[in-house]
Amino acid sequence: MISADFLPLIKGVHLLSVLFCLSLVMYVDLRASKLLFTPLAKQDFRVFENCHRTLNIGLILLWITGVIITVEIIKYSLGNMSPKLLAKITVVTILTANAGMIGRFVLPHLKLHRGMMMGDFDLHIRVWLGVTFAASFASWTAAFCLGMF
């Protein structure tokens, strides 16, 4: 059990982590959208890599604080888990898996295609990138909304 004095602090860190990560995802998605009209520059790729590393740190912080909050809510009994809490855990699991896919497949692919516009990529690659970025944005938005409402 965690002290009642620290729980509001942990909840605040958790909320700030969600807001920070959501903001970072929105920034990367907007920056990536310019690739429709301009070639992928070396500096763009560096920004994507750095943002991805930073996002991974945010995810770790989100999981740590989320587990602490969840344990406090359910009091070590899974019967106390609400459908909303289960939805939150599912969404965060999906966005964590999506972040892994971005790091493992999307970033290496973008590195191979520096100097090209996204419109020059093969259609199946453009679809894959679009689905990955959309899943990321949707998952982060859902995580934020589930936490706020």
PDB file of N, CA and C in Angstrom, residues 27-50 102 105-121 125-126 129 133:
ATOM      1  N   TYR A  27       2.698  16.142 -32.232  1.00  0.00           N
ATOM      2  CA  TYR A  27       3.782  16.858 -32.907  1.00  0.00           C
ATOM      3  C   TYR A  27       4.406  15.984 -34.003  1.00  0.00           C
ATOM      4  N   VAL A  28       4.700  14.736 -33.671  1.00  0.00           N
ATOM      5  CA  VAL A  28       5.322  13.838 -34.648  1.00  0.00           C
ATOM      6  C   VAL A  28       4.377  13.580 -35.814  1.00  0.00           C
ATOM      7  N   ASP A  29       3.091  13.359 -35.522  1.00  0.00           N
ATOM      8  CA  ASP A  29       2.130  13.126 -36.608  1.00  0.00           C
ATOM      9  C   ASP A  29       2.020  14.338 -37.530  1.00  0.00           C
ATOM     10  N   LEU A  30       1.993  15.532 -36.949  1.00  0.00           N
ATOM     11  CA  LEU A  30       1.928  16.740 -37.782  1.00  0.00           C
ATOM     12  C   LEU A  30       3.211  16.914 -38.587  1.00  0.00           C
ATOM     13  N   ARG A  31       4.338  16.649 -37.950  1.00  0.00           N
ATOM     14  CA  ARG A  31       5.618  16.769 -38.664  1.00  0.00           C
ATOM     15  C   ARG A  31       5.705  15.722 -39.777  1.00  0.00           C
ATOM     16  N   ALA A  32       5.206  14.522 -39.504  1.00  0.00           N
ATOM     17  CA  ALA A  32       5.233  13.469 -40.526  1.00  0.00           C
ATOM     18  C   ALA A  32       4.305  13.808 -41.690  1.00  0.00           C
ATOM     19  N   SER A  33       3.225  14.530 -41.413  1.00  0.00           N
ATOM     20  CA  SER A  33       2.283  14.863 -42.493  1.00  0.00           C
ATOM     21  C   SER A  33       2.913  15.775 -43.539  1.00  0.00           C
ATOM     22  N   LYS A  34       3.937  16.519 -43.156  1.00  0.00           N
ATOM     23  CA  LYS A  34       4.595  17.374 -44.155  1.00  0.00           C
ATOM     24  C   LYS A  34       5.365  16.554 -45.182  1.00  0.00           C
ATOM     25  N   LEU A  35       5.598  15.258 -44.858  1.00  0.00           N
ATOM     26  CA  LEU A  35       6.295  14.392 -45.806  1.00  0.00           C
ATOM     27  C   LEU A  35       5.452  14.103 -47.041  1.00  0.00           C
ATOM     28  N   LEU A  36       4.187  14.468 -46.987  1.00  0.00           N
ATOM     29  CA  LEU A  36       3.344  14.329 -48.174  1.00  0.00           C
ATOM     30  C   LEU A  36       3.784  15.305 -49.256  1.00  0.00           C
ATOM     31  N   PHE A  37       4.414  16.417 -48.829  1.00  0.00           N
ATOM     32  CA  PHE A  37       4.744  17.496 -49.765  1.00  0.00           C
ATOM     33  C   PHE A  37       6.233  17.791 -49.868  1.00  0.00           C
ATOM     34  N   THR A  38       7.015  17.330 -48.883  1.00  0.00           N
ATOM     35  CA  THR A  38       8.455  17.584 -48.899  1.00  0.00           C
ATOM     36  C   THR A  38       9.208  16.285 -48.629  1.00  0.00           C
ATOM     37  N   PRO A  39      10.418  16.167 -49.159  1.00  0.00           N
ATOM     38  CA  PRO A  39      11.199  14.952 -48.915  1.00  0.00           C
ATOM     39  C   PRO A  39      11.598  14.817 -47.439  1.00  0.00           C
ATOM     40  N   LEU A  40      11.788  13.577 -47.018  1.00  0.00           N
ATOM     41  CA  LEU A  40      12.223  13.277 -45.657  1.00  0.00           C
ATOM     42  C   LEU A  40      13.685  13.689 -45.509  1.00  0.00           C
ATOM     43  N   ALA A  41      13.919  14.722 -44.734  1.00  0.00           N
ATOM     44  CA  ALA A  41      15.274  15.225 -44.519  1.00  0.00           C
ATOM     45  C   ALA A  41      15.922  14.488 -43.350  1.00  0.00           C
ATOM     46  N   LYS A  42      17.243  14.554 -43.306  1.00  0.00           N
ATOM     47  CA  LYS A  42      17.995  13.900 -42.231  1.00  0.00           C
ATOM     48  C   LYS A  42      17.556  14.429 -40.867  1.00  0.00           C
ATOM     49  N   GLN A  43      17.335  15.742 -40.785  1.00  0.00           N
ATOM     50  CA  GLN A  43      16.935  16.335 -39.496  1.00  0.00           C
ATOM     51  C   GLN A  43      15.542  15.874 -39.077  1.00  0.00           C
ATOM     52  N   ASP A  44      14.643  15.649 -40.040  1.00  0.00           N
ATOM     53  CA  ASP A  44      13.314  15.119 -39.718  1.00  0.00           C
ATOM     54  C   ASP A  44      13.439  13.738 -39.095  1.00  0.00           C
ATOM     55  N   PHE A  45      14.289  12.918 -39.703  1.00  0.00           N
ATOM     56  CA  PHE A  45      14.473  11.571 -39.186  1.00  0.00           C
ATOM     57  C   PHE A  45      15.049  11.609 -37.766  1.00  0.00           C
ATOM     58  N   ARG A  46      15.999  12.502 -37.524  1.00  0.00           N
ATOM     59  CA  ARG A  46      16.560  12.640 -36.163  1.00  0.00           C
ATOM     60  C   ARG A  46      15.475  13.041 -35.166  1.00  0.00           C
ATOM     61  N   VAL A  47      14.608  13.955 -35.584  1.00  0.00           N
ATOM     62  CA  VAL A  47      13.507  14.372 -34.701  1.00  0.00           C
ATOM     63  C   VAL A  47      12.608  13.176 -34.398  1.00  0.00           C
ATOM     64  N   PHE A  48      12.280  12.377 -35.414  1.00  0.00           N
ATOM     65  CA  PHE A  48      11.432  11.196 -35.196  1.00  0.00           C
ATOM     66  C   PHE A  48      12.098  10.219 -34.230  1.00  0.00           C
ATOM     67  N   GLU A  49      13.393   9.983 -34.406  1.00  0.00           N
ATOM     68  CA  GLU A  49      14.116   9.074 -33.504  1.00  0.00           C
ATOM     69  C   GLU A  49      14.132   9.595 -32.073  1.00  0.00           C
ATOM     70  N   ASN A  50      14.459  10.872 -31.921  1.00  0.00           N
ATOM     71  CA  ASN A  50      14.515  11.462 -30.579  1.00  0.00           C
ATOM     72  C   ASN A  50      13.144  11.459 -29.906  1.00  0.00           C
ATOM     73  N   ILE A 102       6.581   0.884 -34.254  1.00  0.00           N
ATOM     74  CA  ILE A 102       7.186   2.076 -34.857  1.00  0.00           C
ATOM     75  C   ILE A 102       8.709   2.000 -34.749  1.00  0.00           C
ATOM     76  N   PHE A 105       9.918  -1.241 -37.002  1.00  0.00           N
ATOM     77  CA  PHE A 105       9.660  -1.310 -38.442  1.00  0.00           C
ATOM     78  C   PHE A 105       9.568   0.052 -39.128  1.00  0.00           C
ATOM     79  N   VAL A 106       8.849   0.992 -38.527  1.00  0.00           N
ATOM     80  CA  VAL A 106       8.614   2.271 -39.208  1.00  0.00           C
ATOM     81  C   VAL A 106       9.890   3.106 -39.286  1.00  0.00           C
ATOM     82  N   LEU A 107      10.561   3.311 -38.159  1.00  0.00           N
ATOM     83  CA  LEU A 107      11.770   4.140 -38.185  1.00  0.00           C
ATOM     84  C   LEU A 107      12.862   3.573 -39.091  1.00  0.00           C
ATOM     85  N   PRO A 108      13.148   2.265 -39.054  1.00  0.00           N
ATOM     86  CA  PRO A 108      14.148   1.746 -40.001  1.00  0.00           C
ATOM     87  C   PRO A 108      13.731   1.943 -41.464  1.00  0.00           C
ATOM     88  N   HIS A 109      12.417   1.825 -41.734  1.00  0.00           N
ATOM     89  CA  HIS A 109      11.958   2.023 -43.110  1.00  0.00           C
ATOM     90  C   HIS A 109      12.133   3.489 -43.531  1.00  0.00           C
ATOM     91  N   LEU A 110      11.799   4.396 -42.629  1.00  0.00           N
ATOM     92  CA  LEU A 110      11.973   5.814 -42.955  1.00  0.00           C
ATOM     93  C   LEU A 110      13.450   6.142 -43.184  1.00  0.00           C
ATOM     94  N   LYS A 111      14.311   5.514 -42.413  1.00  0.00           N
ATOM     95  CA  LYS A 111      15.758   5.754 -42.567  1.00  0.00           C
ATOM     96  C   LYS A 111      16.234   5.338 -43.961  1.00  0.00           C
ATOM     97  N   LEU A 112      15.671   4.246 -44.458  1.00  0.00           N
ATOM     98  CA  LEU A 112      16.041   3.774 -45.796  1.00  0.00           C
ATOM     99  C   LEU A 112      15.561   4.714 -46.901  1.00  0.00           C
ATOM    100  N   HIS A 113      14.509   5.474 -46.627  1.00  0.00           N
ATOM    101  CA  HIS A 113      13.892   6.308 -47.652  1.00  0.00           C
ATOM    102  C   HIS A 113      14.091   7.800 -47.417  1.00  0.00           C
ATOM    103  N   ARG A 114      15.186   8.157 -46.750  1.00  0.00           N
ATOM    104  CA  ARG A 114      15.460   9.591 -46.587  1.00  0.00           C
ATOM    105  C   ARG A 114      15.629  10.220 -47.963  1.00  0.00           C
ATOM    106  N   GLY A 115      15.147  11.439 -48.068  1.00  0.00           N
ATOM    107  CA  GLY A 115      15.224  12.148 -49.340  1.00  0.00           C
ATOM    108  C   GLY A 115      14.011  11.928 -50.234  1.00  0.00           C
ATOM    109  N   MET A 116      13.099  11.062 -49.805  1.00  0.00           N
ATOM    110  CA  MET A 116      11.898  10.790 -50.594  1.00  0.00           C
ATOM    111  C   MET A 116      10.678  11.391 -49.898  1.00  0.00           C
ATOM    112  N   MET A 117       9.680  11.730 -50.696  1.00  0.00           N
ATOM    113  CA  MET A 117       8.399  12.149 -50.128  1.00  0.00           C
ATOM    114  C   MET A 117       7.562  10.893 -49.891  1.00  0.00           C
ATOM    115  N   MET A 118       6.636  10.987 -48.968  1.00  0.00           N
ATOM    116  CA  MET A 118       5.822   9.822 -48.653  1.00  0.00           C
ATOM    117  C   MET A 118       5.029   9.359 -49.877  1.00  0.00           C
ATOM    118  N   GLY A 119       4.661  10.285 -50.729  1.00  0.00           N
ATOM    119  CA  GLY A 119       3.932   9.922 -51.946  1.00  0.00           C
ATOM    120  C   GLY A 119       4.750   9.074 -52.898  1.00  0.00           C
ATOM    121  N   ASP A 120       6.087   9.093 -52.725  1.00  0.00           N
ATOM    122  CA  ASP A 120       6.962   8.288 -53.569  1.00  0.00           C
ATOM    123  C   ASP A 120       7.139   6.861 -53.036  1.00  0.00           C
ATOM    124  N   PHE A 121       6.710   6.616 -51.801  1.00  0.00           N
ATOM    125  CA  PHE A 121       6.808   5.274 -51.226  1.00  0.00           C
ATOM    126  C   PHE A 121       5.814   4.358 -51.947  1.00  0.00           C
ATOM    127  N   ILE A 125       3.443   0.455 -48.355  1.00  0.00           N
ATOM    128  CA  ILE A 125       4.239   1.084 -47.287  1.00  0.00           C
ATOM    129  C   ILE A 125       3.513   2.330 -46.774  1.00  0.00           C
ATOM    130  N   ARG A 126       2.943   3.113 -47.692  1.00  0.00           N
ATOM    131  CA  ARG A 126       2.185   4.301 -47.265  1.00  0.00           C
ATOM    132  C   ARG A 126       0.998   3.913 -46.396  1.00  0.00           C
ATOM    133  N   LEU A 129       2.331   2.848 -42.960  1.00  0.00           N
ATOM    134  CA  LEU A 129       2.719   4.023 -42.168  1.00  0.00           C
ATOM    135  C   LEU A 129       1.485   4.778 -41.685  1.00  0.00           C
ATOM    136  N   PHE A 133       0.584   5.331 -37.742  1.00  0.00           N
ATOM    137  CA  PHE A 133       0.474   6.667 -37.147  1.00  0.00           C
ATOM    138  C   PHE A 133      -0.948   6.927 -36.638  1.00  0.00           C
TER     139      PHE A 133
END
